[in-house]
Coordinates of C-alpha atoms (C1' of nucleotides) in Angstrom, one line a residue:
Chain A
X478 CA 0.0 0.0 0.0
X479 CA 2.8 2.4 -0.8
X480 CA 1.6 3.5 -4.2
X481 CA 0.9 7.2 -4.6
X482 CA -2.8 8.0 -4.0
X483 CA -4.0 9.9 -7.1
X484 CA -7.2 11.7 -8.1
X485 CA -9.0 10.4 -11.2
X486 CA -9.2 13.9 -12.7
X487 CA -5.4 13.9 -13.0
X488 CA -5.1 10.3 -14.2
X489 CA -3.5 11.3 -17.5
X490 CA -0.3 12.3 -15.6
X491 CA 0.1 8.8 -14.2
X492 CA 0.0 6.6 -17.3
X493 CA 2.3 3.5 -16.6
X494 CA 2.6 4.2 -12.9
X495 CA 1.4 2.0 -10.1
X496 CA -1.2 4.0 -8.2
X497 CA -3.8 3.8 -5.5
X498 CA -7.4 5.1 -5.9
X499 CA -9.8 5.6 -3.0
X500 CA -13.4 5.7 -3.9
X501 CA -16.8 4.1 -4.5
X502 CA -18.1 1.6 -6.9
X503 CA -20.3 3.4 -9.4
X504 CA -21.2 0.5 -11.7
X505 CA -19.9 -3.0 -12.4
X506 CA -20.1 -5.5 -15.1
X507 CA -18.4 -8.8 -15.5
X508 CA -17.7 -11.4 -18.0
X509 CA -16.3 -14.7 -16.7
X510 CA -12.7 -14.2 -15.8
X511 CA -13.0 -10.4 -16.1
X512 CA -14.6 -7.8 -13.8
X513 CA -15.0 -4.2 -14.8
X514 CA -15.5 -1.8 -12.0
X515 CA -16.3 1.9 -12.6
X516 CA -14.9 3.8 -9.6
X517 CA -15.8 7.3 -8.5
X518 CA -13.5 9.3 -6.2
X519 CA -15.2 12.7 -6.3
X520 CA -13.1 14.1 -9.1
X521 CA -14.0 11.7 -11.8
X522 CA -14.8 8.1 -12.9
X523 CA -12.4 5.5 -14.0
X524 CA -12.7 1.9 -15.0
X525 CA -10.7 -0.7 -13.0
X526 CA -10.2 -4.1 -14.7
X527 CA -9.6 -7.3 -12.8
X528 CA -8.4 -10.4 -14.7
X529 CA -9.0 -13.6 -12.7
X530 CA -5.8 -15.6 -13.6
X531 CA -3.5 -12.8 -12.6
X532 CA -5.0 -12.2 -9.1
X533 CA -5.4 -14.1 -5.9
X534 CA -8.7 -16.0 -5.8
X535 CA -10.1 -14.1 -2.9
X536 CA -9.4 -10.7 -4.5
X537 CA -11.3 -11.6 -7.6
X538 CA -14.2 -13.1 -5.6
X539 CA -14.3 -9.9 -3.5
X540 CA -14.6 -7.7 -6.6
X541 CA -17.3 -10.0 -8.0
X542 CA -19.5 -9.5 -5.0
X543 CA -19.0 -5.8 -4.6
X544 CA -22.3 -3.9 -4.6
X545 CA -23.1 -0.6 -6.1
X546 CA -21.6 2.3 -4.0
X547 CA -19.4 0.0 -2.0
X548 CA -16.3 1.9 -0.8
X549 CA -12.9 0.5 -1.9
X550 CA -9.2 1.2 -2.2
X551 CA -7.8 -0.1 -5.4
X552 CA -4.2 -0.5 -6.5
X553 CA -3.0 -1.0 -10.0
X554 CA -1.3 0.3 -13.0
X555 CA -2.7 3.1 -15.1
X556 CA -3.2 2.3 -18.8
X557 CA -4.4 4.2 -21.7
X558 CA -7.3 2.5 -23.4
X559 CA -9.6 3.9 -26.1
X560 CA -12.6 1.9 -25.1
X561 CA -12.5 2.6 -21.4
X562 CA -15.5 4.7 -20.2
X563 CA -15.1 7.3 -17.5
X564 CA -14.7 11.0 -16.7
X565 CA -12.3 11.7 -18.3
X566 CA -12.6 8.6 -20.4
X567 CA -9.8 6.7 -22.1
X568 CA -7.9 5.4 -19.1
X569 CA -8.2 2.4 -16.9
X570 CA -6.6 0.7 -13.9
X571 CA -5.2 -2.8 -14.3
X572 CA -5.9 -3.9 -10.7
X573 CA -3.2 -5.6 -8.7
X574 CA -4.9 -5.3 -5.3
X575 CA -8.3 -4.4 -3.9
X576 CA -9.3 -3.5 -0.4
X577 CA -13.0 -3.4 0.5
X578 CA -13.7 -0.7 3.0
X579 CA -17.5 -1.4 3.2
X580 CA -19.8 -3.6 1.1
X581 CA -22.8 -1.2 0.6
X582 CA -26.3 -2.3 1.3
X583 CA -28.7 -2.5 -1.7
X584 CA -28.5 0.9 -3.3
X585 CA -31.8 2.4 -4.3
X586 CA -30.6 4.5 -7.3
X587 CA -29.8 2.1 -10.1
X588 CA -28.4 3.0 -13.5
X589 CA -31.9 2.8 -15.0
X590 CA -34.4 5.6 -15.2
X591 CA -36.1 7.0 -12.1
X592 CA -38.9 9.4 -11.5
X593 CA -38.3 12.9 -10.1
X594 CA -40.2 12.3 -6.9
X595 CA -38.1 9.3 -6.0
X596 CA -34.9 11.2 -6.9
X597 CA -35.8 14.2 -4.8
X598 CA -36.7 11.9 -1.9
X599 CA -33.2 10.4 -2.3
X600 CA -31.4 13.7 -3.0
X601 CA -28.7 12.8 -0.5
X602 CA -27.8 9.9 -2.7
X603 CA -28.8 11.4 -6.1
X604 CA -25.9 13.9 -5.8
X605 CA -23.5 11.0 -6.4
X606 CA -24.9 10.4 -9.9
X607 CA -22.9 11.6 -12.9
X608 CA -25.1 14.3 -14.1
X609 CA -25.8 15.7 -10.6
X610 CA -22.1 15.5 -9.8
X611 CA -21.2 17.5 -13.0
X612 CA -23.9 20.1 -12.2
X613 CA -22.8 20.7 -8.7
X614 CA -19.2 20.9 -9.7
X615 CA -20.2 23.5 -12.3
X616 CA -22.1 25.4 -9.6
X617 CA -18.9 25.5 -7.5
X618 CA -17.0 26.8 -10.5
X619 CA -19.7 29.5 -11.2
X620 CA -19.5 30.6 -7.6
X621 CA -15.7 30.7 -7.6
X622 CA -15.6 32.4 -10.9
X623 CA -17.9 35.2 -9.9
X624 CA -16.0 35.8 -6.7
X625 CA -12.6 35.7 -8.4
X626 CA -13.7 38.1 -11.1
X627 CA -15.2 40.6 -8.7
X628 CA -12.2 40.4 -6.4
X629 CA -9.9 41.2 -9.3
X630 CA -12.0 44.2 -10.2
X631 CA -11.4 45.6 -6.7
X632 CA -14.7 44.6 -5.1
X633 CA -14.8 43.6 -1.4
X634 CA -17.0 40.8 -0.2
X635 CA -19.2 42.1 2.6
X636 CA -21.5 39.8 4.6
X637 CA -25.0 41.2 5.0
X638 CA -27.5 40.0 7.6
X639 CA -29.8 37.1 7.1
X640 CA -32.0 38.0 10.1
X641 CA -33.5 41.4 9.2
X642 CA -35.9 43.6 11.1
X643 CA -38.1 44.9 8.3
X644 CA -39.3 44.3 4.8
X645 CA -37.1 45.5 2.0
X646 CA -39.9 45.8 -0.5
X647 CA -43.2 44.7 1.1
X648 CA -43.8 42.0 3.6
X649 CA -45.8 39.4 1.7
X650 CA -43.0 37.2 0.5
X651 CA -40.9 37.0 3.6
X652 CA -40.4 34.1 6.0
X653 CA -41.2 35.1 9.5
X654 CA -38.9 34.3 12.4
X655 CA -39.5 34.6 16.1
X656 CA -36.7 36.7 17.5
X657 CA -37.0 36.5 21.3
X658 CA -40.6 37.5 21.0
X659 CA -40.2 40.0 18.2
X660 CA -41.2 39.2 14.6
X661 CA -38.3 39.5 12.2
X662 CA -37.7 38.1 8.8
X663 CA -35.3 36.0 6.7
X664 CA -33.5 38.4 4.2
X665 CA -34.6 38.4 0.6
X666 CA -31.8 40.8 -0.3
X667 CA -28.7 42.3 1.1
X668 CA -28.9 45.3 -1.2
X669 CA -29.9 48.0 1.2
X670 CA -27.0 47.1 3.5
X671 CA -24.6 47.1 0.6
X672 CA -25.7 50.6 -0.2
X673 CA -24.3 51.5 3.2
X674 CA -21.2 49.4 2.5
X675 CA -20.3 51.2 -0.7
X676 CA -19.8 54.4 1.3
X677 CA -17.1 52.7 3.2
X678 CA -15.6 50.5 0.5
X679 CA -16.6 51.8 -2.9
X680 CA -17.3 48.5 -4.6
X681 CA -18.8 45.6 -2.7
X682 CA -20.8 42.4 -3.1
X683 CA -22.6 40.1 -0.8
X684 CA -23.0 36.4 -1.7
X685 CA -25.3 34.1 0.2
X686 CA -28.6 32.4 0.6
X687 CA -31.8 34.4 0.3
X688 CA -35.3 33.5 1.1
X689 CA -38.7 34.1 -0.6
X690 CA -41.9 32.7 0.9
X691 CA -43.6 32.9 -2.5
X692 CA -45.9 30.0 -3.4
X693 CA -44.3 29.6 -6.7
X694 CA -44.2 26.1 -8.2
X695 CA -42.2 26.4 -11.3
X696 CA -38.9 25.2 -12.7
X697 CA -37.3 28.6 -12.0
X698 CA -38.3 28.9 -8.3
X699 CA -37.0 27.8 -5.0
X700 CA -37.8 29.2 -1.5
X701 CA -34.1 29.4 -0.6
X702 CA -31.6 30.3 -3.3
X703 CA -28.2 31.9 -3.6
X704 CA -27.8 35.4 -4.8
X705 CA -24.8 37.5 -5.7
X706 CA -25.4 41.2 -5.2
X707 CA -22.7 43.7 -6.3
X708 CA -23.2 47.3 -5.4
X709 CA -21.0 50.1 -6.9
X710 CA -20.5 53.8 -6.0
X711 CA -20.2 56.3 -8.8
X712 CA -22.0 54.0 -11.3
X713 CA -24.9 54.7 -13.5
X714 CA -27.2 52.4 -15.4
X715 CA -25.0 52.2 -18.6
X716 CA -21.9 51.4 -16.5
X717 CA -23.8 48.8 -14.6
X718 CA -24.8 47.0 -17.9
X719 CA -21.2 47.1 -19.0
X720 CA -20.1 45.5 -15.7
X721 CA -22.7 42.8 -15.9
X722 CA -21.9 41.8 -19.5
X723 CA -18.2 41.7 -18.8
X724 CA -18.8 39.6 -15.7
X725 CA -21.1 37.2 -17.5
X726 CA -18.8 36.7 -20.4
X727 CA -15.8 36.1 -18.2
X728 CA -17.8 33.6 -16.2
X729 CA -19.0 31.6 -19.2
X730 CA -15.5 31.6 -20.6
X731 CA -14.1 30.2 -17.3
X732 CA -16.8 27.5 -17.2
X733 CA -15.8 26.5 -20.7
X734 CA -12.2 26.2 -19.7
X735 CA -12.5 24.6 -16.3
X736 CA -15.6 22.5 -16.7
X737 CA -15.0 20.8 -20.1
X738 CA -15.6 17.4 -18.6
X739 CA -18.6 18.5 -16.6
X740 CA -20.2 20.1 -19.7
X741 CA -19.5 16.9 -21.6
X742 CA -21.3 14.9 -19.0
X743 CA -24.2 17.4 -19.1
X744 CA -24.2 17.1 -23.0
X745 CA -24.1 20.8 -23.2
X746 CA -23.6 22.3 -26.6
X747 CA -20.4 24.3 -26.2
X748 CA -20.9 26.4 -29.3
X749 CA -24.0 28.0 -27.7
X750 CA -21.8 29.1 -24.8
X751 CA -18.9 30.2 -27.1
X752 CA -21.2 32.7 -28.7
X753 CA -21.6 34.6 -25.4
X754 CA -19.6 37.7 -26.2
X755 CA -20.1 41.4 -25.6
X756 CA -22.0 43.5 -26.3
X757 CA -25.3 42.1 -25.2
X758 CA -28.3 43.6 -27.0
X759 CA -30.0 46.4 -25.1
X760 CA -33.8 46.5 -25.5
X761 CA -35.9 49.1 -23.8
X762 CA -39.0 48.0 -22.0
X763 CA -41.0 50.1 -24.5
X764 CA -39.5 48.2 -27.5
X765 CA -39.8 44.8 -25.7
X766 CA -43.5 45.3 -25.2
X767 CA -43.9 46.1 -28.8
X768 CA -41.9 43.0 -29.8
X769 CA -44.0 40.8 -27.6
X770 CA -47.3 42.3 -28.8
X771 CA -46.1 41.7 -32.4
X772 CA -45.4 38.0 -31.6
X773 CA -48.7 37.8 -29.8
X774 CA -50.5 39.1 -32.9
X775 CA -48.7 36.7 -35.2
X776 CA -49.1 33.5 -33.2
X777 CA -51.9 31.2 -34.3
X778 CA -51.8 29.1 -31.1
X779 CA -54.7 30.3 -29.0
X780 CA -52.9 29.3 -25.7
X781 CA -49.8 31.3 -26.7
X782 CA -52.0 34.2 -27.7
X783 CA -53.5 34.2 -24.2
X784 CA -50.1 33.9 -22.5
X785 CA -48.4 36.6 -24.5
X786 CA -51.1 39.2 -23.9
X787 CA -49.4 42.3 -22.5
X788 CA -50.1 46.0 -22.1
X789 CA -47.6 48.8 -21.4
X790 CA -47.2 49.1 -17.7
X791 CA -47.4 45.3 -16.9
X792 CA -44.3 43.4 -15.8
X793 CA -43.2 40.5 -18.0
X794 CA -44.3 37.0 -17.0
X795 CA -42.2 34.0 -17.9
X796 CA -44.0 33.4 -21.2
X797 CA -43.1 36.9 -22.3
X798 CA -39.5 36.5 -21.3
X799 CA -39.2 33.1 -23.0
X800 CA -40.7 34.4 -26.3
X801 CA -38.5 37.5 -26.2
X802 CA -35.2 35.7 -25.4
X803 CA -35.7 33.1 -28.0
X804 CA -35.1 35.7 -30.7
X805 CA -31.5 36.3 -29.5
X806 CA -28.4 34.0 -29.3
X807 CA -26.9 35.7 -26.2
X808 CA -28.2 37.3 -23.1
X809 CA -30.1 40.5 -23.5
X810 CA -30.7 43.6 -21.3
X811 CA -34.2 44.8 -20.9
X812 CA -34.0 48.3 -19.3
X813 CA -36.3 51.1 -18.3
X814 CA -39.2 49.2 -16.7
X815 CA -42.3 51.1 -15.5
X816 CA -41.8 52.5 -12.1
X817 CA -45.1 50.9 -10.9
X818 CA -43.8 47.3 -11.3
X819 CA -40.4 47.9 -9.7
X820 CA -39.1 48.7 -6.2
X821 CA -39.3 52.1 -4.6
X822 CA -35.5 52.8 -4.6
X823 CA -34.9 52.9 -8.3
X824 CA -33.8 56.2 -9.9
X825 CA -36.5 57.7 -12.2
X826 CA -35.7 58.1 -15.9
X827 CA -34.9 61.7 -16.7
X828 CA -38.1 63.5 -17.8
X829 CA -40.0 60.2 -17.7
X830 CA -41.1 59.6 -14.1
X831 CA -43.3 56.7 -15.1
X832 CA -40.1 54.8 -16.1
X833 CA -37.1 53.9 -13.9
X834 CA -33.5 53.1 -14.4
X835 CA -33.8 49.4 -14.0
X836 CA -32.3 46.6 -16.0
X837 CA -32.9 42.8 -16.1
X838 CA -30.5 40.4 -17.9
X839 CA -32.5 37.7 -19.6
X840 CA -30.6 34.5 -20.6
X841 CA -31.2 33.0 -24.0
X842 CA -32.8 29.7 -24.9
X843 CA -35.9 30.6 -22.9
X844 CA -34.1 30.7 -19.5
X845 CA -35.3 34.2 -18.7
X846 CA -34.2 36.6 -16.0
X847 CA -30.9 35.8 -14.3
X848 CA -30.0 39.3 -13.0
X849 CA -32.1 42.3 -11.9
X850 CA -30.6 45.6 -11.1
X851 CA -30.9 49.3 -11.2
X852 CA -29.4 52.7 -10.5
X853 CA -30.6 53.7 -7.0
X854 CA -32.1 57.0 -6.0
X855 CA -29.4 59.2 -4.5
X856 CA -31.5 62.3 -3.6
X857 CA -32.9 62.4 -0.1
X858 CA -36.2 64.2 -1.0
X859 CA -36.9 62.0 -4.0
X860 CA -36.3 58.9 -1.9
X861 CA -38.6 60.2 0.8
X862 CA -41.3 61.0 -1.8
X863 CA -41.1 57.5 -3.2
X864 CA -41.3 55.9 0.3
X865 CA -44.4 57.9 1.0
X866 CA -45.9 57.0 -2.4
X867 CA -45.5 53.3 -1.7
X868 CA -46.8 53.8 1.8
X869 CA -43.7 52.2 3.4
X870 CA -42.9 52.9 7.0
X871 CA -40.4 55.8 7.0
X872 CA -39.2 54.9 10.4
X873 CA -37.9 51.5 9.3
X874 CA -35.9 53.1 6.6
X875 CA -34.3 55.8 8.7
X876 CA -30.8 54.5 8.4
X877 CA -31.3 53.9 4.7
X878 CA -32.4 57.5 4.1
X879 CA -29.5 58.6 6.2
X880 CA -27.1 57.3 3.5
X881 CA -28.4 60.1 1.2
X882 CA -27.4 62.8 3.7
X883 CA -23.7 62.1 3.9
X884 CA -21.8 62.3 0.7
X885 CA -24.5 60.8 -1.5
X886 CA -23.4 59.7 -5.0
X887 CA -25.0 58.0 -8.0
X888 CA -24.8 54.3 -7.4
X889 CA -26.0 51.1 -8.9
X890 CA -26.2 47.4 -8.2
X891 CA -27.8 44.1 -9.2
X892 CA -28.6 40.7 -8.0
X893 CA -27.7 37.5 -9.8
X894 CA -29.5 34.3 -9.1
X895 CA -26.9 31.5 -8.9
X896 CA -29.2 28.6 -9.6
X897 CA -30.8 30.2 -12.6
X898 CA -27.3 31.1 -14.0
X899 CA -26.0 27.6 -13.4
X900 CA -29.2 26.1 -15.0
X901 CA -28.6 28.2 -18.1
X902 CA -24.9 27.5 -18.5
X903 CA -25.5 23.8 -17.9
X904 CA -28.5 23.7 -20.2
X905 CA -30.7 21.9 -17.7
X906 CA -34.4 22.2 -17.3
X907 CA -35.0 22.9 -13.6
X908 CA -33.1 25.1 -11.2
X909 CA -33.6 22.7 -8.2
X910 CA -30.9 20.3 -9.6
X911 CA -28.3 23.1 -9.5
X912 CA -28.5 23.2 -5.6
X913 CA -27.2 20.3 -3.6
X914 CA -30.3 20.3 -1.3
X915 CA -33.0 22.5 -2.9
X916 CA -35.8 24.0 -0.9
X917 CA -39.0 24.2 -2.9
X918 CA -42.6 24.8 -2.2
X919 CA -43.7 21.6 -0.6
X920 CA -40.3 20.0 -0.1
X921 CA -37.7 20.5 2.6
X922 CA -36.5 16.9 2.8
X923 CA -33.8 15.8 2.9
Chain B
rU810 C1' -54.3 30.3 -4.1
rC811 C1' -56.0 28.3 -9.0
rC812 C1' -55.6 24.8 -13.2
rU813 C1' -53.7 19.9 -15.1
rU814 C1' -51.6 15.1 -14.4
rG815 C1' -50.3 11.2 -11.4
rG816 C1' -49.8 7.5 -6.8
rU817 C1' -49.6 -0.8 -8.3
rA818 C1' -42.9 -5.1 -6.1
rG819 C1' -36.7 -1.4 -4.0
rC820 C1' -37.1 1.3 -9.1
rU821 C1' -39.7 2.2 -14.2
rC822 C1' -44.3 0.8 -15.7
rA823 C1' -48.5 -2.8 -17.5
rA824 C1' -53.1 -4.8 -16.2
rC825 C1' -58.9 -0.2 -16.8
rG826 C1' -65.1 -4.7 -13.5
rG827 C1' -63.2 -11.2 -13.3
rC828 C1' -56.3 -15.6 -10.8
rA829 C1' -51.5 -9.1 -9.1
rG830 C1' -47.8 -9.0 -14.2
rA831 C1' -43.1 -7.5 -17.0
rG832 C1' -38.3 -5.2 -17.3
rC833 C1' -34.5 -3.5 -14.2
rA834 C1' -32.3 -4.0 -9.2
rA835 C1' -31.1 -7.9 -5.4
rU836 C1' -29.4 -13.3 -4.6
rC837 C1' -27.2 -17.9 -7.0
rG838 C1' -24.9 -20.0 -11.5
rG839 C1' -22.4 -19.4 -16.6
rC840 C1' -19.2 -16.4 -19.9
rU841 C1' -11.4 -13.2 -21.4
rG842 C1' -13.3 -6.6 -23.1
rU843 C1' -17.9 -5.0 -20.5
rU844 C1' -20.0 0.4 -21.6
rA845 C1' -27.9 0.6 -19.1
rA846 C1' -23.6 -6.3 -21.2
rC847 C1' -25.7 -11.0 -22.2
rC848 C1' -27.8 -16.2 -20.8
rG849 C1' -30.4 -19.4 -17.0
rA850 C1' -32.7 -19.7 -12.1
rU851 C1' -34.6 -17.6 -7.4
rU852 C1' -36.8 -13.9 -4.3
rG853 C1' -40.0 -9.9 -4.2
rG854 C1' -47.3 -7.0 -3.2
rU855 C1' -52.1 -4.1 2.9
rU856 C1' -52.4 -1.6 -5.6
rG857 C1' -51.4 6.2 -1.1
rG858 C1' -55.7 6.3 2.9
rA859 C1' -61.0 6.0 4.3
rA860 C1' -66.0 5.2 3.0
rG861 C1' -69.4 3.5 -0.9
rU862 C1' -71.5 0.9 -5.5
rU863 C1' -71.1 -4.4 -7.0
rC864 C1' -71.8 -11.5 -6.7
rG865 C1' -66.8 -9.5 -7.4
rA866 C1' -62.8 -3.2 -7.2
rA867 C1' -55.9 -1.7 -8.7
rU868 C1' -60.0 -0.6 -12.1
rC869 C1' -66.4 2.9 -11.0
rU870 C1' -68.2 7.0 -7.1
rU871 C1' -67.2 10.5 -2.9
rC872 C1' -63.9 12.6 0.5
rC873 C1' -58.9 13.0 2.2
rC874 C1' -53.4 12.7 1.9
rC875 C1' -48.9 13.1 -1.0
rA876 C1' -46.2 14.4 -5.3
rA877 C1' -45.1 16.5 -10.1
rG878 C1' -46.1 20.2 -14.1
rG879 C1' -47.9 25.1 -15.1
rA880 C1' -50.2 30.1 -13.9
rG881 C1' -50.0 34.4 -10.8
rC882 C1' -45.6 36.5 -8.1
rC883 C1' -40.4 36.8 -8.5
rA884 C1' -34.0 36.0 -9.1

RNA sequence: UCCUUGGUAGCUCAACGGCAGAGCAAUCGGCUGUUAACCGAUUGGUUGGAAGUUCGAAUCUUCCCCAAGGAGCCA
């Protein structure tokens, strides 16, 4: 047991060497005097081959009776082999010794197909499966990529509170928490706190879980999801869009580079991602409404006609976003939404108070909104006016209003939904698979 | 909250008023190149729950529970 312990991801560096691999049995087939074990070690999958005549009887018999997900330590020689399956494929281990750590009990998730209810009930095991493994590794790369990029741009990560005293933008969608007898809430954004942070640090972001008690049951919704929220001093709406597109392009590029194997497992079409280059089309809300109305007029499907119905002043629903983004091959910015369908703190458009300096980034292929941001109101009186218009409790926003009194500057920020971003980059249907243990309406187990 | 679909073996499903079935998994045996291997055998059931209709209910009716998909709302 003196061989070097290697990771499967780096197996190419060890061709010809005697190595040790520690992992789990992912799948097994046998043919008489041969046993083929597919082993996982967390970094990849490799095939280990046992040939009966060249091994002690008990070693071969032990391999033959291994069950799926049994934990093993395998020693052998790394060989290149065209036909060997794995991640990365093309390599296999010619086994010289096998140590069984534990023979697993009958494993519920077989290589055959399973229903979504069963898989979600067994999420703690499902994450071991190839596709889920690839997806969650991609998620980690996305999170690391976003952090690294912002850090290089001079941003500082600031933690914002999860336990918060008051509603950011209305109380209907917040989870209530009992705080020693007082009612407080789980945060649905760190933005307001970041607006305080920029006056100390210039450019900041918070990155953490956020909570929405909405009774949404769709493939784009979870009650707990991760959000990245950058906030920048001395930044207007146009500068914000530039920052967002640069960040998104750098992120996609990094995923293409670092997650080639994962994207292969996910069967993601790389060429779609390679097209993600600046600039992203900028579409005003006014134009977007006209585009959707035109599509609505042209469609012959009565159901679509119903779903695509929209008047100026209404926010886009997902059918609208889907129809709109399908016309582009890269993310688009939709900017200048009606003030009435956005939050109170957004800067009004010059000479058009019914419109605000807001912008959503919509991902292509029908994925829809992945970021939402705006330039914030920097004038004290204007902010007060908007708080009163929305009938929000001025007292609760005292500290927030204070920020406009001491060196106020134009500033902007946005929130990026991690799960939606990962779902889009991975090309998968439902956001819940991009979180190791998703919380959705009606499911908090496991 | 509303609409739609579903719940039968560990899993995926069939049986749609007349004996509870198949494939996979598991167990045993065979096979020197398997990729969801293949071949043979064995094991496996309170048909989501309750009530009703019927000679007879997995199947029809009512109520309930659970889940999934979608809408509204949102990232």
